[in-house]
């Protein structure tokens, strides 16, 4: 048994490191977090200095046992979890467990940190171990305690006041607020008309256009030509007038490359340029960091650590990049001195680097055969951005020409820009959100006094546009600008908002659901401080100060908890109706009582305040003057609960069968019977799994004895036991990458077997 034991977080990383450290080391993985707060009240005790009660995560207990067994045999233990606060905390938890088991007597247990998985970096880290940084651990514990205190206290309040199963999070809630506020802006937006006036002209064979900027000696603002009549009057005044060049201004401009990637900018560009989600981008980056088998070179980490907000590059990396540029590009592309970038993030740790390839000489094309499609796209983008950041600026010649029409009556301006030297643009150009690329315009050579033909004078009508909804890229950018969360949490924030069905994605843009709107309304009205952007950012700053030892963690928690707990107690008395209903200035067409907007299981709808005596309802966006359909009576069937007549009704989510004696009898059933899969429920063994639809139309499969048995699975079930763990059923999962496969629904099992392989990509079919 080797005397050295090195513990990492993931098994794929363990495989890469084994190659570098050889037979002197045993390498085991913790499989991520190994300990977490007990999932019940009192896990964080504010009365006892925020003492935290931890337990080993059930699915990882076998990994803890394997680590404990290896520690018994080893002499030197190296804790090589990820190089950030979370990684530091995982190492600390491991150490605490090993101390509690009394396994560390006469042994060394130290922390090693590397930001890239290359032989040199790993050997250097192992040669220079250190003690665990308690400041970093405290910062992570404080974050976990804050998230627990918010989630465990605010979520039950949402259950009582709105609906069961909802959750509120310290960082997720301000992010939801951003999306809801943008939606409110869009709903309140009133479009405004305005016009612009243009002149088309030419010189020689070159045509160009100019826009009216000054009229009758005044500079025109956006709404100075408000309508068709105003633009027609200007055109009438200018028609027949001669045009002459009154001024020519030439400038040289340069544009510098963007900084190398941080977690935030990587996520933004992966969404904009590659069409990936933030979640998928981070997964692919993790795989590139942990190591990929590159054939004869073996398994190697291809990029540096992907959770960072630093834009710094190691000196050796810069030297290598400059050498590559010198070798593969003309001399003009290599700056005289290395290019440096300033960190924007207040808490960027200088020891961390930006995300870069571990070697610029590992080109994307050389690695393509060894990478999946997503890994290649992401590596290609990281490689190009890193190379470009050390190249010379792009150079442009810009020309602005003023054209007088009718003497001093009006001035039109034409602008042109020509790229004279591409510099870094030859390799990479940064993407932008919601910007229309106007491209380059080329102007003919023009001199002051040149007479120009007026080929066409015309007006163009425009309307102001509502602000765009957030995409994943622009949301990440906003979260970073507001200081909400940290780069490592952006992907999980977005995933939580989607999983909780607080937001939907439409054309890759976020729209809040009715549930998201109601939750946000409740939190902004009653817990305003805790969804306040500045408050959230200030708390992040305090966590940063804990990590550097400038602040103690318990006083930070205490300061937060006092105000938050007081607010919780004050809000207990709010009624559900206050939160979920909204008065309407409209009378019920059935009984004359006022109508209001209500919130039910399936979202918001309009209902009568006279309920239950009056059962009038309609969809939120229905026309109140449209004739109401009479309920269709179902012949030969009666209500199984009270013997009343069954009728087809129209609800907020389509037609369903209900009892005519509603609201006294609330029996309802779907119009179409759910499809029975014929597969026995693996949990209760009494029911069958039937096909159902979620609130948002997604199919899932659940036991027909619900609510007695709550077993459910998203994928279609197959009546075959899992050959690996023996679970009574398998499910069919279809993805573009892996095709259709049978998978075990028990996540910890991990069994899968391909049934139908993925379709070949276009152009790769066999001839």
GROMACS .gro file of N, CA and C in nm, residues 25-101:
model
  231
   25UNK      N    1   0.167   0.695  -0.495
   25UNK     CA    2   0.044   0.759  -0.448
   25UNK      C    3  -0.078   0.674  -0.476
   26UNK      N    4  -0.166   0.668  -0.376
   26UNK     CA    5  -0.302   0.620  -0.404
   26UNK      C    6  -0.388   0.746  -0.417
   27UNK      N    7  -0.478   0.746  -0.516
   27UNK     CA    8  -0.562   0.865  -0.539
   27UNK      C    9  -0.709   0.824  -0.531
   28UNK      N   10  -0.782   0.890  -0.442
   28UNK     CA   11  -0.925   0.862  -0.425
   28UNK      C   12  -1.006   0.989  -0.444
   29UNK      N   13  -1.134   0.972  -0.479
   29UNK     CA   14  -1.222   1.087  -0.500
   29UNK      C   15  -1.328   1.094  -0.392
   30UNK      N   16  -1.360   1.218  -0.350
   30UNK     CA   17  -1.468   1.237  -0.251
   30UNK      C   18  -1.604   1.242  -0.319
   31UNK      N   19  -1.604   1.252  -0.453
   31UNK     CA   20  -1.728   1.268  -0.532
   31UNK      C   21  -1.803   1.394  -0.488
   32UNK      N   22  -1.730   1.506  -0.483
   32UNK     CA   23  -1.793   1.635  -0.447
   32UNK      C   24  -1.805   1.650  -0.297
   33UNK      N   25  -1.914   1.715  -0.255
   33UNK     CA   26  -1.938   1.740  -0.112
   33UNK      C   27  -1.961   1.609  -0.039
   34UNK      N   28  -1.903   1.595   0.079
   34UNK     CA   29  -1.922   1.470   0.154
   34UNK      C   30  -2.006   1.492   0.280
   35UNK      N   31  -2.020   1.619   0.319
   35UNK     CA   32  -2.096   1.649   0.441
   35UNK      C   33  -2.178   1.774   0.416
   36UNK      N   34  -2.299   1.777   0.470
   36UNK     CA   35  -2.382   1.896   0.457
   36UNK      C   36  -2.463   1.913   0.585
   37UNK      N   37  -2.530   2.027   0.595
   37UNK     CA   38  -2.613   2.052   0.713
   37UNK      C   39  -2.725   1.949   0.721
   38UNK      N   40  -2.763   1.909   0.843
   38UNK     CA   41  -2.876   1.817   0.857
   38UNK      C   42  -3.000   1.889   0.804
   39UNK      N   43  -3.083   1.821   0.722
   39UNK     CA   44  -3.194   1.890   0.656
   39UNK      C   45  -3.315   1.910   0.746
   40UNK      N   46  -3.297   1.975   0.860
   40UNK     CA   47  -3.411   2.002   0.948
   40UNK      C   48  -3.381   2.125   1.033
   41UNK      N   49  -3.485   2.172   1.101
   41UNK     CA   50  -3.470   2.291   1.185
   41UNK      C   51  -3.360   2.273   1.288
   42UNK      N   52  -3.287   2.381   1.312
   42UNK     CA   53  -3.183   2.375   1.415
   42UNK      C   54  -3.047   2.335   1.362
   43UNK      N   55  -3.036   2.314   1.228
   43UNK     CA   56  -2.906   2.277   1.171
   43UNK      C   57  -2.806   2.392   1.188
   44UNK      N   58  -2.859   2.515   1.189
   44UNK     CA   59  -2.776   2.632   1.224
   44UNK      C   60  -2.844   2.697   1.344
   45UNK      N   61  -2.772   2.707   1.455
   45UNK     CA   62  -2.835   2.756   1.579
   45UNK      C   63  -2.787   2.898   1.611
   46UNK      N   64  -2.871   3.000   1.581
   46UNK     CA   65  -2.830   3.139   1.608
   46UNK      C   66  -2.803   3.167   1.756
   47UNK      N   67  -2.866   3.087   1.845
   47UNK     CA   68  -2.847   3.110   1.989
   47UNK      C   69  -2.714   3.055   2.040
   48UNK      N   70  -2.648   2.974   1.960
   48UNK     CA   71  -2.520   2.916   2.003
   48UNK      C   72  -2.410   2.954   1.903
   49UNK      N   73  -2.401   3.084   1.879
   49UNK     CA   74  -2.297   3.134   1.786
   49UNK      C   75  -2.304   3.069   1.648
   50UNK      N   76  -2.425   3.040   1.605
   50UNK     CA   77  -2.449   2.981   1.473
   50UNK      C   78  -2.377   2.847   1.456
   51UNK      N   79  -2.380   2.769   1.564
   51UNK     CA   80  -2.323   2.634   1.558
   51UNK      C   81  -2.395   2.556   1.449
   52UNK      N   82  -2.317   2.481   1.369
   52UNK     CA   83  -2.373   2.410   1.254
   52UNK      C   84  -2.364   2.260   1.274
   53UNK      N   85  -2.479   2.192   1.251
   53UNK     CA   86  -2.483   2.046   1.266
   53UNK      C   87  -2.473   1.982   1.128
   54UNK      N   88  -2.366   1.905   1.110
   54UNK     CA   89  -2.343   1.842   0.979
   54UNK      C   90  -2.371   1.693   0.986
   55UNK      N   91  -2.398   1.635   0.868
   55UNK     CA   92  -2.405   1.489   0.857
   55UNK      C   93  -2.344   1.449   0.723
   56UNK      N   94  -2.295   1.325   0.717
   56UNK     CA   95  -2.238   1.276   0.590
   56UNK      C   96  -2.353   1.256   0.492
   57UNK      N   97  -2.333   1.302   0.368
   57UNK     CA   98  -2.436   1.286   0.264
   57UNK      C   99  -2.447   1.137   0.232
   58UNK      N  100  -2.570   1.084   0.242
   58UNK     CA  101  -2.592   0.939   0.234
   58UNK      C  102  -2.525   0.875   0.112
   59UNK      N  103  -2.545   0.933  -0.006
   59UNK     CA  104  -2.493   0.869  -0.128
   59UNK      C  105  -2.340   0.870  -0.133
   60UNK      N  106  -2.276   0.954  -0.049
   60UNK     CA  107  -2.129   0.959  -0.051
   60UNK      C  108  -2.064   0.886   0.067
   61UNK      N  109  -2.147   0.821   0.150
   61UNK     CA  110  -2.091   0.756   0.270
   61UNK      C  111  -1.993   0.644   0.231
   62UNK      N  112  -2.022   0.575   0.118
   62UNK     CA  113  -1.930   0.466   0.076
   62UNK      C  114  -1.793   0.523   0.035
   63UNK      N  115  -1.794   0.645  -0.023
   63UNK     CA  116  -1.667   0.708  -0.062
   63UNK      C  117  -1.589   0.751   0.063
   64UNK      N  118  -1.662   0.797   0.165
   64UNK     CA  119  -1.598   0.835   0.292
   64UNK      C  120  -1.535   0.711   0.356
   65UNK      N  121  -1.606   0.598   0.351
   65UNK     CA  122  -1.553   0.473   0.408
   65UNK      C  123  -1.426   0.430   0.335
   66UNK      N  124  -1.427   0.445   0.202
   66UNK     CA  125  -1.309   0.406   0.123
   66UNK      C  126  -1.190   0.496   0.157
   67UNK      N  127  -1.217   0.626   0.175
   67UNK     CA  128  -1.110   0.721   0.211
   67UNK      C  129  -1.056   0.687   0.351
   68UNK      N  130  -1.148   0.659   0.445
   68UNK     CA  131  -1.106   0.626   0.583
   68UNK      C  132  -1.018   0.501   0.584
   69UNK      N  133  -1.057   0.400   0.504
   69UNK     CA  134  -0.978   0.276   0.498
   69UNK      C  135  -0.838   0.303   0.442
   70UNK      N  136  -0.830   0.390   0.340
   70UNK     CA  137  -0.699   0.422   0.280
   70UNK      C  138  -0.613   0.504   0.375
   71UNK      N  139  -0.677   0.593   0.455
   71UNK     CA  140  -0.603   0.677   0.551
   71UNK      C  141  -0.537   0.589   0.657
   72UNK      N  142  -0.604   0.482   0.696
   72UNK     CA  143  -0.546   0.390   0.797
   72UNK      C  144  -0.411   0.337   0.751
   73UNK      N  145  -0.399   0.313   0.620
   73UNK     CA  146  -0.276   0.252   0.565
   73UNK      C  147  -0.171   0.357   0.527
   74UNK      N  148  -0.213   0.480   0.503
   74UNK     CA  149  -0.120   0.582   0.451
   74UNK      C  150  -0.048   0.656   0.562
   75UNK      N  151   0.061   0.725   0.524
   75UNK     CA  152   0.137   0.805   0.620
   75UNK      C  153   0.113   0.955   0.595
   76UNK      N  154   0.108   0.993   0.467
   76UNK     CA  155   0.091   1.134   0.430
   76UNK      C  156  -0.038   1.151   0.350
   77UNK      N  157  -0.124   1.237   0.399
   77UNK     CA  158  -0.252   1.261   0.331
   77UNK      C  159  -0.250   1.400   0.270
   78UNK      N  160  -0.277   1.406   0.140
   78UNK     CA  161  -0.281   1.534   0.067
   78UNK      C  162  -0.425   1.561   0.025
   79UNK      N  163  -0.478   1.676   0.065
   79UNK     CA  164  -0.616   1.713   0.032
   79UNK      C  165  -0.613   1.805  -0.090
   80UNK      N  166  -0.647   1.748  -0.207
   80UNK     CA  167  -0.631   1.822  -0.333
   80UNK      C  168  -0.767   1.853  -0.397
   81UNK      N  169  -0.861   1.895  -0.313
   81UNK     CA  170  -0.992   1.935  -0.367
   81UNK      C  171  -0.977   2.066  -0.444
   82UNK      N  172  -1.083   2.111  -0.510
   82UNK     CA  173  -1.075   2.226  -0.602
   82UNK      C  174  -1.016   2.350  -0.536
   83UNK      N  175  -0.949   2.437  -0.616
   83UNK     CA  176  -0.878   2.552  -0.559
   83UNK      C  177  -0.966   2.674  -0.536
   84UNK      N  178  -1.075   2.656  -0.460
   84UNK     CA  179  -1.161   2.770  -0.427
   84UNK      C  180  -1.219   2.747  -0.287
   85UNK      N  181  -1.308   2.838  -0.245
   85UNK     CA  182  -1.362   2.827  -0.108
   85UNK      C  183  -1.435   2.696  -0.085
   86UNK      N  184  -1.511   2.655  -0.188
   86UNK     CA  185  -1.587   2.531  -0.173
   86UNK      C  186  -1.492   2.412  -0.158
   87UNK      N  187  -1.387   2.412  -0.241
   87UNK     CA  188  -1.287   2.305  -0.232
   87UNK      C  189  -1.219   2.304  -0.097
   88UNK      N  190  -1.189   2.425  -0.046
   88UNK     CA  191  -1.125   2.437   0.087
   88UNK      C  192  -1.216   2.378   0.194
   89UNK      N  193  -1.347   2.408   0.182
   89UNK     CA  194  -1.444   2.358   0.281
   89UNK      C  195  -1.455   2.206   0.274
   90UNK      N  196  -1.452   2.150   0.153
   90UNK     CA  197  -1.461   2.003   0.139
   90UNK      C  198  -1.339   1.938   0.206
   91UNK      N  199  -1.221   1.997   0.186
   91UNK     CA  200  -1.100   1.945   0.253
   91UNK      C  201  -1.115   1.952   0.405
   92UNK      N  202  -1.170   2.062   0.453
   92UNK     CA  203  -1.188   2.080   0.598
   92UNK      C  204  -1.286   1.975   0.652
   93UNK      N  205  -1.396   1.953   0.580
   93UNK     CA  206  -1.494   1.852   0.623
   93UNK      C  207  -1.429   1.714   0.629
   94UNK      N  208  -1.349   1.682   0.528
   94UNK     CA  209  -1.279   1.553   0.526
   94UNK      C  210  -1.190   1.539   0.649
   95UNK      N  211  -1.116   1.646   0.676
   95UNK     CA  212  -1.024   1.646   0.790
   95UNK      C  213  -1.101   1.627   0.921
   96UNK      N  214  -1.215   1.696   0.935
   96UNK     CA  215  -1.297   1.684   1.056
   96UNK      C  216  -1.347   1.540   1.075
   97UNK      N  217  -1.391   1.479   0.964
   97UNK     CA  218  -1.441   1.339   0.971
   97UNK      C  219  -1.327   1.246   1.014
   98UNK      N  220  -1.209   1.265   0.954
   98UNK     CA  221  -1.094   1.178   0.986
   98UNK      C  222  -1.048   1.199   1.130
   99UNK      N  223  -1.055   1.326   1.179
   99UNK     CA  224  -1.019   1.353   1.320
   99UNK      C  225  -1.117   1.283   1.413
  100UNK      N  226  -1.249   1.294   1.379
  100UNK     CA  227  -1.352   1.232   1.463
  100UNK      C  228  -1.336   1.080   1.468
  101UNK      N  229  -1.284   1.023   1.359
  101UNK     CA  230  -1.263   0.878   1.356
  101UNK      C  231  -1.127   0.840   1.417
   0.00000   0.00000   0.00000
